mmCIF file of C-alpha atoms and ligand atoms in Angstrom:
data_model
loop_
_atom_site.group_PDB
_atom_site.id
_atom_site.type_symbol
_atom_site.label_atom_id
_atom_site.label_comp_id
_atom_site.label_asym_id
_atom_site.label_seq_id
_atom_site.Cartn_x
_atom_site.Cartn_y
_atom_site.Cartn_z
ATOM 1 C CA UNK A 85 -31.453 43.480 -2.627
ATOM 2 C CA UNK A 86 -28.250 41.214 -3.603
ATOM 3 C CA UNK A 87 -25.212 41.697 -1.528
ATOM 4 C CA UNK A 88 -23.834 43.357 -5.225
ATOM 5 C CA UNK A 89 -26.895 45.870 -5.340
ATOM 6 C CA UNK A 90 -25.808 47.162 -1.647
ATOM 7 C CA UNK A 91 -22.944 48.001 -3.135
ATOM 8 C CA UNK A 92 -24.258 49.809 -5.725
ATOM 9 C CA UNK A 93 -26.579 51.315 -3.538
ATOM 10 C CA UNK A 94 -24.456 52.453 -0.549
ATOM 11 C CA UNK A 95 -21.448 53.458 -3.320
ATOM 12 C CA UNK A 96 -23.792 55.966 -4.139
ATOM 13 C CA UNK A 97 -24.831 57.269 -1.008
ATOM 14 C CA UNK A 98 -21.015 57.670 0.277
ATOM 15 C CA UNK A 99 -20.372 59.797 -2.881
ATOM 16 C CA UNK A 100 -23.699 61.983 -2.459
ATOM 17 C CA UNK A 101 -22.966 62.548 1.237
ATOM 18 C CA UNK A 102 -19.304 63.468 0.211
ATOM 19 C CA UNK A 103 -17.750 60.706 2.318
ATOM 20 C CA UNK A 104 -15.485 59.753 -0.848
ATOM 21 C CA UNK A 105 -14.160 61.681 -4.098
ATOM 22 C CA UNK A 106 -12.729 60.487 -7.457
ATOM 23 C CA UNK A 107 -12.424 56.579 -7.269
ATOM 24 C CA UNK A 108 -11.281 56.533 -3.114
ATOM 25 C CA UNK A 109 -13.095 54.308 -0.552
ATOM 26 C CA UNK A 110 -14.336 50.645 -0.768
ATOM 27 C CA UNK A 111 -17.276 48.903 0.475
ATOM 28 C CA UNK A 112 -17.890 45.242 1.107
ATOM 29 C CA UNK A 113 -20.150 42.854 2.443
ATOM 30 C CA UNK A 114 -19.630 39.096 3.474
ATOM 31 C CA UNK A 115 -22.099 36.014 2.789
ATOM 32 C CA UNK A 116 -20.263 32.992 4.442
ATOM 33 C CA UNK A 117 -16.823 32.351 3.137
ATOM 34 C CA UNK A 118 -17.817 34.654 0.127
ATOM 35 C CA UNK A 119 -17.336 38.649 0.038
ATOM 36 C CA UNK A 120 -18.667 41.553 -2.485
ATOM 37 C CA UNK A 121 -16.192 44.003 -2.510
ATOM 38 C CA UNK A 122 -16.203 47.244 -4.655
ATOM 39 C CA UNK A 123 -13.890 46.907 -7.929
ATOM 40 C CA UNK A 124 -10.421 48.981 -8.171
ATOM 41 C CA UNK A 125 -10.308 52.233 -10.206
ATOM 42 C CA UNK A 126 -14.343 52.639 -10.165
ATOM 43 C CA UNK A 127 -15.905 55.413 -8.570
ATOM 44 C CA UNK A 128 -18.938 54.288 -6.105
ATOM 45 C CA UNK A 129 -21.487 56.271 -7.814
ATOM 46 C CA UNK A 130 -20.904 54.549 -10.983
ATOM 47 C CA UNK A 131 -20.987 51.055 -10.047
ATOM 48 C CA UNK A 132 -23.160 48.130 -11.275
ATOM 49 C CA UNK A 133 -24.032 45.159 -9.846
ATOM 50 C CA UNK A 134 -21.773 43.044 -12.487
ATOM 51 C CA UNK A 135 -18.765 45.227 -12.034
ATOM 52 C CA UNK A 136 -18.461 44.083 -8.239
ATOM 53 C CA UNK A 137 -16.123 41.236 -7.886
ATOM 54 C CA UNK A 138 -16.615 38.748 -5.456
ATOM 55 C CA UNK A 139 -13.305 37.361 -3.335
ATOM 56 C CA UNK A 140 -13.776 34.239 -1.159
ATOM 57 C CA UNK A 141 -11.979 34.658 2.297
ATOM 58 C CA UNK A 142 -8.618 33.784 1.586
ATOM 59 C CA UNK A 143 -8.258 36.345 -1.088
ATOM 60 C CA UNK A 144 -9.586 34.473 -4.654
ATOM 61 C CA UNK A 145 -11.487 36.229 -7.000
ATOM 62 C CA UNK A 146 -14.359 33.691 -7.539
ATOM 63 C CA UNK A 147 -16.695 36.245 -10.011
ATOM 64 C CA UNK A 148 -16.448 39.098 -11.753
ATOM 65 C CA UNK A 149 -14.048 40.527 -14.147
ATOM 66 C CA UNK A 150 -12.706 43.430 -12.909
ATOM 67 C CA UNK A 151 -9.826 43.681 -10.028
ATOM 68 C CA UNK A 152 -10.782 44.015 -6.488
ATOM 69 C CA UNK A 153 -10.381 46.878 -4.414
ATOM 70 C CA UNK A 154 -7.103 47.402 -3.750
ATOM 71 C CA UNK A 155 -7.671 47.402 0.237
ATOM 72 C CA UNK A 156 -9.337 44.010 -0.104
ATOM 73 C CA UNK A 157 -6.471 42.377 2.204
ATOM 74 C CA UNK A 158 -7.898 45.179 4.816
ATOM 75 C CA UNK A 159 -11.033 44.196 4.774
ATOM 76 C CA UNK A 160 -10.126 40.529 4.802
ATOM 77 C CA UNK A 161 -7.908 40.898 7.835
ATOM 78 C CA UNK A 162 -10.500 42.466 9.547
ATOM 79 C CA UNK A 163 -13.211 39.556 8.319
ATOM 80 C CA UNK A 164 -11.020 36.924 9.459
ATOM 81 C CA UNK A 165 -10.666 38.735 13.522
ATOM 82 C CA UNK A 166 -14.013 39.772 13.809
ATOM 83 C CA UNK A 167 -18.015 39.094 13.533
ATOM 84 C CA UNK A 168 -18.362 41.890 10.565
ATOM 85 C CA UNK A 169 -20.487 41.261 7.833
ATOM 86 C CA UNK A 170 -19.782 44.326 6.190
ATOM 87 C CA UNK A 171 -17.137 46.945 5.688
ATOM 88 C CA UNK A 172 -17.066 50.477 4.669
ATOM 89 C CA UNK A 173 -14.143 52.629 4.089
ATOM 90 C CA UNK A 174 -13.852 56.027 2.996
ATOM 91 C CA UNK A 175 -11.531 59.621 2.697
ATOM 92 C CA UNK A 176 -14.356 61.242 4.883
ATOM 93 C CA UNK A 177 -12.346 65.240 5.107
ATOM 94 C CA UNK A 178 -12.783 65.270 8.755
ATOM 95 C CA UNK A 179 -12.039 61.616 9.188
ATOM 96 C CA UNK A 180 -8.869 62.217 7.408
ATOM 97 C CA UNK A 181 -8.315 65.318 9.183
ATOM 98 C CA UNK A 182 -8.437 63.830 12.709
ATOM 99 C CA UNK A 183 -6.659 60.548 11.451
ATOM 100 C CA UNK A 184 -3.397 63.325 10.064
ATOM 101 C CA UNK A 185 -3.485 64.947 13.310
ATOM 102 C CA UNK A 186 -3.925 62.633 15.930
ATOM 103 C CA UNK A 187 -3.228 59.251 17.468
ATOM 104 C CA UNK A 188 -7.492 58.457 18.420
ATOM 105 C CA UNK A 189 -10.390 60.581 18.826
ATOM 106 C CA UNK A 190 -11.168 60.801 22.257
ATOM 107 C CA UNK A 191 -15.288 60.674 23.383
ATOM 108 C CA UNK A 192 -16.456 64.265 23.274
ATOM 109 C CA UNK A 193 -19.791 62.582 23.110
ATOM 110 C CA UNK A 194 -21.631 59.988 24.273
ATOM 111 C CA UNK A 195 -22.622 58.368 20.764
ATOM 112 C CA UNK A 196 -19.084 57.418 20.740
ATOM 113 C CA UNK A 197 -19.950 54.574 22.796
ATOM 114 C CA UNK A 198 -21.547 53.179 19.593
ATOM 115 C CA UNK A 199 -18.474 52.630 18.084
ATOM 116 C CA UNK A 200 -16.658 51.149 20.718
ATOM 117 C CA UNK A 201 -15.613 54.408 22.629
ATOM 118 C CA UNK A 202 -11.913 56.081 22.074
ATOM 119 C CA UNK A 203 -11.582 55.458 18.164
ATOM 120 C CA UNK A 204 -7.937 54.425 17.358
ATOM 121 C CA UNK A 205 -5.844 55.907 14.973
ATOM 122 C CA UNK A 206 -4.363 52.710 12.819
ATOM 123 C CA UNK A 207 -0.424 53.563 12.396
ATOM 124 C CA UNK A 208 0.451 54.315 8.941
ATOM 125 C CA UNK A 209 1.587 52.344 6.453
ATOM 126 C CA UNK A 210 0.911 52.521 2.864
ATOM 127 C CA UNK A 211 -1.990 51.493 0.883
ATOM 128 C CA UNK A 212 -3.295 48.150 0.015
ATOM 129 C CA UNK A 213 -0.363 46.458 2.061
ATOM 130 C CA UNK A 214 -0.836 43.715 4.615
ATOM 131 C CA UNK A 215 1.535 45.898 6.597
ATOM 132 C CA UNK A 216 -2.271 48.428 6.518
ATOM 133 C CA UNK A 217 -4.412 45.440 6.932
ATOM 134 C CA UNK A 218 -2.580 44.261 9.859
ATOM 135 C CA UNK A 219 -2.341 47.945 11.578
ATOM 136 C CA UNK A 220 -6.036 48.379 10.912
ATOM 137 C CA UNK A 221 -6.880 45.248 12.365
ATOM 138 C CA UNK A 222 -5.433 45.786 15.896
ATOM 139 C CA UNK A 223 -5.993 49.294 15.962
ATOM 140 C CA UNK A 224 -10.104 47.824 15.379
ATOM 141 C CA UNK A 225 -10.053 45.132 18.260
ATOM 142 C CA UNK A 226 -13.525 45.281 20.058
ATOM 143 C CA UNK A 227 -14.636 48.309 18.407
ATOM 144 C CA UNK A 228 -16.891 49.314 15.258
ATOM 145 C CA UNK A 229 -14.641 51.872 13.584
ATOM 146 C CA UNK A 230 -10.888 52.913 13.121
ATOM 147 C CA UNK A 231 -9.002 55.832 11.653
ATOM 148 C CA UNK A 232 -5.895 55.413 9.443
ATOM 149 C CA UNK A 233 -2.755 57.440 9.471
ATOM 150 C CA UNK A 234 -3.290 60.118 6.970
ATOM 151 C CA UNK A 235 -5.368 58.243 5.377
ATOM 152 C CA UNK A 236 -9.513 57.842 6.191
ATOM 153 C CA UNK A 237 -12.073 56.128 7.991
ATOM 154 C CA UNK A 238 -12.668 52.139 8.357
ATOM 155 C CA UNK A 239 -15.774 51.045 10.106
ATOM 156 C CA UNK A 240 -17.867 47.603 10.541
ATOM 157 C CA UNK A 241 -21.502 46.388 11.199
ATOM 158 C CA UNK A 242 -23.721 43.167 11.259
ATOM 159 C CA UNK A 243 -24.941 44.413 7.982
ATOM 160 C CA UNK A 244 -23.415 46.943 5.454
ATOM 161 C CA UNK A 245 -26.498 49.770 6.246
ATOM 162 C CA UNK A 246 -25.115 49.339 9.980
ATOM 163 C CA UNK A 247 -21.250 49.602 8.819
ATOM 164 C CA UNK A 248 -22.641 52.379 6.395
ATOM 165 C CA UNK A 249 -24.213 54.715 9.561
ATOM 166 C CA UNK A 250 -21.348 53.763 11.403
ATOM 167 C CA UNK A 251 -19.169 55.554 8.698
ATOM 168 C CA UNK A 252 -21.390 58.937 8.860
ATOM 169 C CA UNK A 253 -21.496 58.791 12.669
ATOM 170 C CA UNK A 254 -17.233 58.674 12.824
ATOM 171 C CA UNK A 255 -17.731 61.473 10.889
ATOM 172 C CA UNK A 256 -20.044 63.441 12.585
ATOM 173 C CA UNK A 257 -18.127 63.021 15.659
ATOM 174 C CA UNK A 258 -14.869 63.600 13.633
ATOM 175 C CA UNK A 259 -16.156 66.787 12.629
ATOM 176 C CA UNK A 260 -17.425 67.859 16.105
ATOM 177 C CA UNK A 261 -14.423 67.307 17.632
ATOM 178 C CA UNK A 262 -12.432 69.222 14.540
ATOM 179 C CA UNK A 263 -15.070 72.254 14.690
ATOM 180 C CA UNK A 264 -15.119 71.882 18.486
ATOM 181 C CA UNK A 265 -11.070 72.666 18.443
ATOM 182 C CA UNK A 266 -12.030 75.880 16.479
ATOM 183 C CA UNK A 267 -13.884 77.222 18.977
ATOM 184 C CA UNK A 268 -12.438 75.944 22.766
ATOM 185 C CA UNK A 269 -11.112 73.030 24.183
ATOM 186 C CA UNK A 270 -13.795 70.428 23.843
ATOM 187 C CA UNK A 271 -14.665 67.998 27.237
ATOM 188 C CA UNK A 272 -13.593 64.673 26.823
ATOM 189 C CA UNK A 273 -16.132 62.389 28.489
ATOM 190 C CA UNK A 274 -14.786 60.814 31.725
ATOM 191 C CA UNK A 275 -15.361 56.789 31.475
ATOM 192 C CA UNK A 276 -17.879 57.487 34.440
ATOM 193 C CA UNK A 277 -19.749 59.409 32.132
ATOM 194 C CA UNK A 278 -20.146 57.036 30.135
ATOM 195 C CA UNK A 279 -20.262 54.142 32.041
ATOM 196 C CA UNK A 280 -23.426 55.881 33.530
ATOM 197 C CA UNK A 281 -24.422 56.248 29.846
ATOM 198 C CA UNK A 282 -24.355 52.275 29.438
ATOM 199 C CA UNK A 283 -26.473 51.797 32.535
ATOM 200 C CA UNK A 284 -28.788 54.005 31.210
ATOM 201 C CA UNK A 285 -29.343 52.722 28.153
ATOM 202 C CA UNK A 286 -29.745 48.950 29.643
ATOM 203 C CA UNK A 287 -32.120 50.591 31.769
ATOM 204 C CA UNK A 288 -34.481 52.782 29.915
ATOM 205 C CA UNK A 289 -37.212 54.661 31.959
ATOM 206 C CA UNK A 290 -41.006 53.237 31.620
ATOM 207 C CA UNK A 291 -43.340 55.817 31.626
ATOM 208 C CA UNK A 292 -46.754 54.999 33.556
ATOM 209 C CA UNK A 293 -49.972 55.454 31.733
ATOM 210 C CA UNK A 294 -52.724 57.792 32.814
ATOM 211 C CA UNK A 295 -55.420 55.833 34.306
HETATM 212 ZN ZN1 ZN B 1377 -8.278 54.381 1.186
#
């Protein structure tokens, strides 16, 4: 599948799983100096592979005739300070819910750890700015996801099916904390917890075969 057909693809998934309504959220994916982004004012489910523009890293449209996402500078600043090679950003409710309400989403479980741990709320600042792009970009240092200010959801991978799951796993745990607050006071994982979590995984049981 091109880089452009992704797009298309995971544009269409986001709006099917409900992570994005109306023409909100933006999804790219890098190929060297070269990045697919999603166009402006098109919703994800309705996107074709010719509609996508691509943007080399310094912010020139190379291809394509329609305008850029408008959070292109966001997605650049975060190319240019880290190893993604794909980005995925979305108005996920309890995303936005935890990102109007909070300053990071603390672990409450341990798939957090995926993502880099405590999540970081970005500090506000309107969209499309480089004021955004910068906040995003330190509020994402060594970790796969961020939340922004009253805003939504920002999250990274090695490919864009990796930045894509790591979009509906911020909101799953989004969501569990939210629904969590309904009912008690949810346990915040100690960093024992899960520093026991991390030598577990790097040390998976082997299981002995039955002679
Ligand atoms: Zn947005």
């Amino acid at each position: 599948m091109s880089l452009r057909e992704q797009l298309c693809e995971y544009g269409r998934r986001a709006v099917e799983l409900g992570l994005v309504i109306g023409t909100s959220g933006n999804l790219s994916v890098r190929e060297g100096d070269l990045v697919a982004v999603t166009p402006s004012g098109v919703a994800l489910d309705r996107l074709t592979p010719e509609m996508c523009p691509v943007v080399d890293v310094e912010g020139y449209l190379v291809e394509g005739g329609l305008q850029p996402s408008s959070e292109t500078p966001m997605h650049l600043a975060v190319y240019a300070t880290t190893d993604a090679q794909a980005i995925v950003h979305t108005h996920s409710v309890f995303g936005t819910i935890v990102a109007t309400t909070m300053t990071e989403l603390p672990p409450v479980h341990y798939n957090a750890l995926l993502l880099g741990g405590v999540v970081k709320v970005a500090e506000y600042a309107t969209y499309g700015t480089p004021e955004l792009a910068a906040n995003v970009r330190a509020a994402m240092e060594g970790k796969k996801a961020a939340l922004m200010a009253n805003h939504g959801g920002v999250t990274v991978g090695a490919t864009l099916e990796e930045a894509f799951e790591a979009t509906r796993l911020l909101e799953w745990l989004c969501e569990v904390y939210v629904r969590g607050l309904s009912v008690g006071k949810p346990a915040i994982l100690t960093n024992e917890q899960l520093n026991a979590v991390i030598e577990r995984a790097l040390n998976p049981p082997t299981f002995p075969r039955r002679l």
